[in-house]
Amino acid sequence: MPLDGSLQRLRREGHIVVVGASLAGLRAAETLREEGFSGTLTMIGDEPHEPYDRPPLSKQVLLGKVPPDHTALPRRRAIDAEWRLGTAATGLDVHAKRVHLADGSSVEYDRLLITTGVRARPWPNELEADLDGVFVLRTVDDASRLHHRLKAGPRRVLVIGAGFTGSEIASACREQQLPVTVAERGAAPLVGALGAVIGEVAAELQREHGVDLRCGVQVTGLEGDQAGRLRCAHLSDGSTVEADIAVVSLGATRNTEWLAGSGLGAGPRGIACDAGCRAFDVRGIVTDDVFVAGDVARSPHPLFGYQFLSLEHWGNAIAQAEVAAHNMINSSTDRRPHVWTPSFWSAQFGVNIKSVGVPPMGEEIMVMQGSLADRRFTAVYGFRGRIIAAVTFDQAKWLDFYQRQIEQAAPFPPPYPSVDRRPEGMRPMSAGFPDPSLPSHGPTVTLSGHSPADRRVSFTPLRA
């Protein structure tokens, strides 16, 4: 369909601002140029670095296999953008179409894309968080600092939280023969992301590789010496762990505070948007010129009951960014929905773990191929009589098949026989997810309800 005059002008002369110099932000900018946007493009980022790849940070960078400055994302094409790096966005005026920055300046836009992502949740006690030896891992600078401290050979590393990132950090420590203790408030590692059945397999894997794994406990305090260096940690069971490095891996916080008062449907769970990536305002009405993509977005998914999902995944960030960029410069009849089946992968303790779908929605789990005892298996999750997710340990070849089953709403338990099913896979088991009001660390898919905005709206009837 031919573009109307306003869209033609937008494509030719408009100003698009991307807040978030991230994977999603970069891929969106490239897509805009590929699809014919020749106007002004401004990229705003709070870090001083151009977009880089985050998955290697907890793996190859910590192990010293990849230098931190070699994690820059490859460019698919030149984007001819103005880069405003090292300057965070501090406010948004949707009426004036203006983004306010920390240096006191502001930038006007015709279309805005928000890809601000998430940041590591810090240790809640600021004085303890400032101790020498207390780290988080989210940015390339975090990874560089932690790598140098690990290389120096600490007496013991304490990892607080056994989600995917915490477990990968523990794996990297053991690969370097460093003593490591993992403290997890849940019943097992990965329990918030994959449930207790898979969590028990992950726990056995960690202990077999020499991890001092403590589950069902919380770190109640970090203690330093007179020089301000971390000395030990106190746990809720009364025990003490002597350690000179503590890595806080308590999940992520979505970067939405700068949108307070903007009128967008933004809050701690992210920024609500429709399937076309258009942001909702606090009244539940979609905006026409503000779009969202990546980890910070909350969008409805028809495969999962139109629940709003927040997805922390590399592939989702790319797919959603490309959809958002396309829709920003096309008419409503040519816009596309972002309907991406969630997936995730992790490498830890010599095992490749991959999942597809939304495991935390699962009520039951069933092993379809392989064996939990062998740490080589494929298991599927069921929700209200249909397959909702699958997870594999060193059996990724089955994932494409189960992704199709999820997308076709195939029945659970699966009716077909398996050529490699052990006795444990002959019947469904409870998936064993914890009470969502007491979340464990590290879910990569967050079910955030059906409401597009966190603010409660009161409607007052008109009086005659």
XYZ file of C-alpha atoms in Angstrom:
464
model
C 0.000 0.000 0.000
C 1.407 3.469 -0.880
C 2.440 5.560 2.121
C 0.472 8.701 2.908
C 2.185 12.085 2.886
C 2.883 12.223 6.625
C 4.605 8.827 6.607
C 6.625 9.772 3.559
C 7.800 12.907 5.360
C 8.606 10.862 8.481
C 10.696 8.453 6.460
C 12.481 11.244 4.618
C 12.786 14.065 7.170
C 11.656 12.719 10.552
C 13.678 12.340 13.739
C 13.647 8.953 15.473
C 15.193 8.654 18.930
C 16.234 5.324 20.438
C 16.717 5.388 24.215
C 18.835 2.378 25.087
C 22.093 1.707 23.211
C 21.503 -2.025 23.510
C 21.181 -5.098 21.319
C 17.532 -4.219 20.707
C 18.355 -0.569 20.068
C 21.074 -1.373 17.537
C 19.045 -3.960 15.626
C 16.087 -1.572 15.496
C 18.289 1.207 14.100
C 19.662 -1.126 11.433
C 16.141 -2.224 10.492
C 15.000 1.388 10.191
C 17.770 2.111 7.693
C 17.174 -1.156 5.818
C 13.495 -0.298 5.403
C 14.132 3.149 3.962
C 14.247 5.580 6.865
C 16.615 8.378 5.755
C 15.836 10.968 8.440
C 17.767 11.784 11.618
C 18.522 8.957 14.039
C 19.742 9.548 17.609
C 20.970 6.753 19.897
C 20.993 7.494 23.645
C 22.738 5.229 26.165
C 23.695 5.539 29.818
C 26.889 3.483 29.366
C 29.925 4.943 27.579
C 30.136 1.897 25.285
C 28.467 1.236 21.969
C 26.182 -1.840 21.994
C 27.873 -5.070 23.066
C 26.911 -8.713 23.553
C 25.930 -9.682 27.111
C 25.759 -13.534 27.079
C 29.580 -13.920 26.922
C 30.038 -11.814 30.074
C 29.134 -14.603 32.518
C 30.889 -17.244 30.448
C 33.848 -16.482 28.166
C 34.779 -13.110 29.691
C 34.904 -14.430 33.265
C 37.031 -17.334 32.053
C 39.437 -15.003 30.240
C 38.666 -16.597 26.878
C 37.304 -13.340 25.412
C 38.637 -9.882 26.376
C 35.875 -7.537 27.597
C 36.563 -5.076 24.778
C 35.977 -7.831 22.190
C 32.276 -8.174 22.966
C 31.043 -5.383 20.678
C 28.070 -6.454 18.585
C 28.731 -6.968 14.876
C 27.110 -4.382 12.633
C 24.792 -5.541 9.870
C 25.040 -2.142 8.186
C 25.965 1.487 8.854
C 23.199 3.350 10.666
C 24.441 6.963 10.306
C 23.315 7.932 13.812
C 24.191 10.566 16.362
C 25.412 8.728 19.472
C 24.732 10.247 22.907
C 26.604 7.755 25.079
C 27.341 7.970 28.782
C 24.284 10.184 29.278
C 21.175 8.631 30.796
C 17.623 9.649 29.945
C 16.009 11.200 33.016
C 12.505 12.107 31.834
C 9.988 11.998 29.018
C 7.439 14.612 27.955
C 5.072 12.769 25.634
C 3.089 15.929 24.847
C 6.127 17.930 23.743
C 7.733 14.768 22.295
C 10.966 15.415 24.150
C 13.430 13.194 26.028
C 15.303 14.854 28.903
C 18.900 13.819 29.601
C 21.117 13.754 32.686
C 23.410 16.479 31.292
C 20.510 18.958 31.277
C 19.865 18.785 27.545
C 16.826 17.360 25.777
C 16.115 15.752 22.430
C 12.916 16.109 20.395
C 11.504 13.188 18.432
C 8.851 12.282 15.911
C 9.009 8.620 16.916
C 10.568 7.209 20.085
C 11.759 3.663 20.711
C 12.533 2.637 24.303
C 15.018 -0.236 24.674
C 16.439 0.568 28.112
C 16.492 -3.079 29.206
C 17.280 -4.121 32.762
C 20.045 -3.686 35.313
C 21.352 -6.026 37.983
C 19.474 -5.832 41.271
C 22.015 -4.518 43.811
C 22.649 -5.736 47.336
C 19.967 -3.932 49.388
C 22.273 -2.645 52.157
C 24.237 0.198 50.550
C 27.057 0.179 53.109
C 27.562 -3.560 52.621
C 27.231 -3.225 48.849
C 30.134 -0.735 48.891
C 32.533 -3.210 50.500
C 35.590 -4.049 48.413
C 34.847 -7.479 46.964
C 31.077 -7.151 46.451
C 30.089 -7.352 42.775
C 27.121 -7.566 40.447
C 27.363 -8.789 36.856
C 25.411 -7.066 34.124
C 27.680 -4.713 32.178
C 30.969 -5.199 30.372
C 32.677 -3.102 33.064
C 31.210 -5.391 35.754
C 32.591 -8.429 33.922
C 36.021 -6.850 33.487
C 36.353 -5.989 37.184
C 35.130 -9.389 38.336
C 37.396 -11.255 35.913
C 40.481 -9.474 37.270
C 39.532 -10.306 40.859
C 38.886 -13.951 40.033
C 42.205 -14.141 38.202
C 43.949 -12.994 41.388
C 42.844 -16.218 43.128
C 40.427 -15.373 45.953
C 40.138 -17.656 48.997
C 36.446 -18.242 48.317
C 33.722 -16.769 46.114
C 30.181 -16.448 47.429
C 27.435 -16.317 44.793
C 24.163 -14.963 46.163
C 21.351 -16.396 44.037
C 21.265 -19.533 41.870
C 19.333 -18.395 38.850
C 20.886 -18.743 35.408
C 23.425 -15.943 35.851
C 24.409 -17.013 39.368
C 24.791 -20.625 38.253
C 26.917 -19.603 35.258
C 29.159 -17.536 37.541
C 29.563 -20.507 39.871
C 30.400 -22.708 36.880
C 33.070 -20.249 35.698
C 34.584 -20.213 39.199
C 34.781 -23.997 39.396
C 36.278 -24.179 35.912
C 39.077 -22.017 37.323
C 39.334 -24.300 40.375
C 38.141 -21.555 42.718
C 36.280 -22.513 45.909
C 32.696 -21.290 45.578
C 29.634 -21.235 47.810
C 26.191 -20.607 46.319
C 23.385 -19.370 48.583
C 19.861 -19.724 47.164
C 16.685 -18.847 49.045
C 14.660 -21.299 46.927
C 14.628 -25.061 47.220
C 17.124 -25.589 44.361
C 19.050 -23.761 41.632
C 16.937 -22.579 38.667
C 13.738 -23.404 40.570
C 12.089 -20.095 39.656
C 12.831 -20.579 35.957
C 12.434 -24.340 35.471
C 10.752 -25.708 38.614
C 11.803 -28.083 41.384
C 12.084 -31.245 39.250
C 14.722 -29.677 37.014
C 16.125 -27.718 39.944
C 17.070 -30.948 41.722
C 19.021 -32.044 38.636
C 20.820 -28.676 38.617
C 21.593 -29.040 42.339
C 23.174 -32.454 41.850
C 25.170 -31.090 38.918
C 26.561 -28.225 41.002
C 27.500 -30.414 43.958
C 29.208 -32.968 41.716
C 31.390 -30.149 40.407
C 32.468 -29.125 43.884
C 30.071 -26.243 44.587
C 29.181 -25.707 48.252
C 25.464 -25.270 47.529
C 23.232 -23.931 50.308
C 19.507 -23.913 49.452
C 16.580 -22.657 51.492
C 18.719 -19.951 53.098
C 19.222 -16.226 52.649
C 22.268 -14.077 53.145
C 21.304 -11.770 55.996
C 24.419 -9.605 56.015
C 27.865 -8.995 54.552
C 30.681 -8.115 56.922
C 33.901 -6.292 56.115
C 37.211 -5.798 57.882
C 38.605 -2.500 59.149
C 39.963 -1.694 55.689
C 36.526 -2.026 54.088
C 37.229 -5.378 52.429
C 34.633 -8.145 52.425
C 35.445 -10.724 55.072
C 32.403 -12.962 55.470
C 28.674 -13.373 54.984
C 26.040 -14.309 57.553
C 23.241 -16.683 56.548
C 19.700 -17.070 57.857
C 20.451 -20.547 59.256
C 23.022 -19.039 61.606
C 26.065 -20.137 59.618
C 28.881 -17.908 58.369
C 30.725 -18.150 55.051
C 34.266 -16.758 54.895
C 34.710 -15.156 51.465
C 36.611 -12.247 49.953
C 34.376 -11.994 46.860
C 30.574 -11.969 46.822
C 28.677 -11.792 43.541
C 25.120 -10.567 44.018
C 22.866 -12.362 41.528
C 19.376 -11.468 42.739
C 17.753 -10.954 39.362
C 17.129 -7.800 37.377
C 15.360 -4.470 37.725
C 13.746 -2.962 34.645
C 14.967 0.495 33.739
C 11.716 2.439 33.882
C 12.223 4.941 36.732
C 13.020 7.730 34.289
C 9.463 7.412 32.934
C 7.783 8.308 36.239
C 5.157 10.963 35.576
C 5.368 10.516 31.804
C 1.892 9.014 31.526
C 3.153 5.744 30.028
C 2.076 2.390 31.483
C 5.534 1.822 32.960
C 6.531 0.387 36.296
C 8.750 -2.185 38.018
C 7.465 -4.948 35.727
C 8.348 -3.040 32.558
C 6.575 -0.937 29.948
C 3.294 -2.329 28.663
C 2.890 -2.421 24.885
C 0.608 -4.061 22.361
C 1.639 -6.861 20.024
C 2.809 -4.205 17.558
C 5.208 -2.781 20.201
C 3.250 0.460 20.710
C 3.444 1.612 24.331
C 0.297 1.849 26.451
C -0.424 4.938 28.497
C -1.700 4.638 32.084
C -5.292 4.587 30.816
C -4.636 1.485 28.707
C -4.668 3.399 25.408
C -1.892 2.668 22.919
C 0.286 5.530 21.785
C 1.080 6.153 18.129
C 4.605 7.505 18.431
C 6.223 5.660 21.391
C 7.357 2.069 20.891
C 9.060 -0.471 23.165
C 11.317 -3.482 22.576
C 13.603 -5.866 24.439
C 13.867 -6.812 28.110
C 12.010 -3.712 29.296
C 8.864 -4.491 27.284
C 5.714 -6.252 28.512
C 3.596 -7.508 25.645
C 0.574 -9.832 25.321
C 1.047 -13.220 23.716
C -1.875 -15.174 22.188
C -0.204 -18.547 22.809
C -0.169 -17.907 26.529
C -3.649 -16.631 27.243
C -2.780 -13.045 26.262
C -0.805 -12.730 29.461
C 1.670 -9.862 29.391
C 5.110 -11.442 29.199
C 8.448 -9.839 30.010
C 11.148 -11.810 28.211
C 14.821 -11.532 29.096
C 16.286 -13.191 26.050
C 18.759 -12.304 23.308
C 16.642 -13.629 20.456
C 13.474 -11.933 21.660
C 15.263 -8.568 21.845
C 16.249 -8.847 18.176
C 12.867 -10.065 16.928
C 10.889 -7.466 18.869
C 13.229 -4.646 17.855
C 12.823 -5.513 14.184
C 9.030 -5.538 14.504
C 9.036 -2.236 16.397
C 11.272 -0.557 13.803
C 9.104 -1.770 10.935
C 5.913 -0.586 12.595
C 7.337 2.844 13.458
C 7.597 3.835 9.820
C 4.686 1.958 8.248
C 0.939 2.511 8.115
C -1.381 0.545 10.398
C -2.423 -1.851 7.639
C 1.218 -2.821 7.006
C 2.228 -3.298 10.635
C 3.254 -6.705 11.975
C 2.686 -8.353 15.363
C 5.502 -9.559 17.560
C 4.511 -13.160 18.271
C 7.805 -14.813 19.170
C 7.917 -18.111 21.028
C 10.127 -17.526 24.084
C 13.359 -19.488 24.286
C 16.470 -19.453 26.420
C 19.827 -21.177 26.687
C 22.582 -21.512 29.263
C 25.930 -23.300 29.429
C 27.002 -24.385 32.907
C 29.064 -27.215 34.403
C 29.612 -28.772 30.986
C 25.896 -28.973 30.142
C 23.915 -27.020 27.548
C 20.481 -26.141 28.928
C 17.872 -24.867 26.499
C 14.185 -24.131 26.892
C 11.309 -23.019 24.709
C 7.900 -21.700 25.703
C 7.023 -20.431 29.188
C 8.066 -23.029 31.778
C 6.828 -20.995 34.800
C 3.267 -21.437 33.508
C 3.657 -25.222 33.745
C 1.610 -27.137 36.284
C 3.105 -30.536 35.443
C 6.236 -31.863 33.781
C 6.934 -35.084 31.925
C 10.272 -36.498 30.732
C 9.847 -37.482 27.085
C 13.384 -38.446 26.014
C 16.422 -39.483 27.986
C 16.800 -39.555 31.753
C 17.078 -37.029 34.576
C 19.683 -39.263 36.232
C 21.900 -39.114 33.140
C 21.562 -35.282 32.866
C 20.621 -35.803 29.230
C 16.910 -35.448 28.637
C 13.974 -33.594 27.132
C 11.043 -32.688 29.385
C 7.773 -30.953 28.519
C 5.545 -28.797 30.710
C 1.763 -28.943 30.716
C -0.800 -26.258 31.503
C -4.540 -26.937 31.468
C -4.184 -29.908 29.155
C -1.784 -28.452 26.587
C 1.985 -28.335 26.094
C 3.229 -24.959 27.268
C 7.047 -25.374 27.319
C 9.974 -27.757 26.975
C 13.479 -27.931 28.419
C 16.487 -29.949 27.304
C 19.781 -30.881 28.914
C 22.234 -31.725 26.107
C 19.333 -32.726 23.814
C 18.637 -29.524 21.892
C 17.777 -31.480 18.729
C 14.256 -31.974 20.119
C 13.495 -28.304 20.706
C 12.225 -27.482 17.209
C 9.739 -30.334 17.427
C 8.408 -29.220 20.795
C 8.271 -25.593 19.706
C 5.876 -26.663 16.962
C 3.863 -28.605 19.546
C 3.593 -25.480 21.722
C 2.559 -23.307 18.783
C -0.098 -25.856 17.781
C -1.454 -26.094 21.365
C -0.774 -29.834 21.339
C -2.328 -31.842 24.187
C -0.577 -32.653 27.462
C 0.295 -35.335 28.373
C 1.554 -35.980 24.837
C -0.331 -38.941 23.339
C 2.530 -40.253 21.230
C 5.017 -42.906 22.420
C 8.700 -42.130 22.879
C 11.506 -44.372 21.687
C 13.768 -43.298 24.548
C 11.456 -42.889 27.516
C 12.586 -44.170 30.922
C 10.201 -45.123 33.757
C 10.362 -41.596 35.190
C 8.787 -40.320 31.985
C 5.776 -42.611 31.968
C 3.574 -40.205 33.903
C 3.386 -36.461 34.586
C 4.806 -35.015 37.808
C 4.193 -31.702 39.525
C 6.596 -29.188 37.971
C 7.297 -27.789 41.437
C 7.384 -24.061 40.834
C 7.535 -21.984 44.011
C 4.739 -19.742 45.192
C 4.908 -16.711 42.852
C 4.531 -14.420 45.860
C 7.898 -15.776 47.058
C 9.884 -15.825 43.799
C 13.260 -17.462 43.507
C 16.072 -15.898 41.578
C 16.364 -15.941 37.845
C 13.169 -16.510 35.847
C 13.804 -15.472 32.258
C 10.104 -15.176 31.452
C 7.941 -13.161 33.826
C 4.174 -13.494 33.781
C 3.020 -10.018 34.633
C -0.749 -10.295 34.408
C -3.303 -8.934 32.014
C -3.378 -5.240 32.940
C -1.434 -2.976 30.550
C -0.712 -0.425 33.299
C 0.262 -0.655 36.943
C -1.635 2.432 38.023
C -5.208 2.037 39.231
C -7.632 4.299 37.390
C -10.819 5.573 38.994
C -13.731 6.415 36.731
C -16.187 9.072 37.952
C -19.567 9.099 36.214
C -20.694 12.405 34.753
C -23.502 14.123 36.622
C -26.270 15.935 34.789
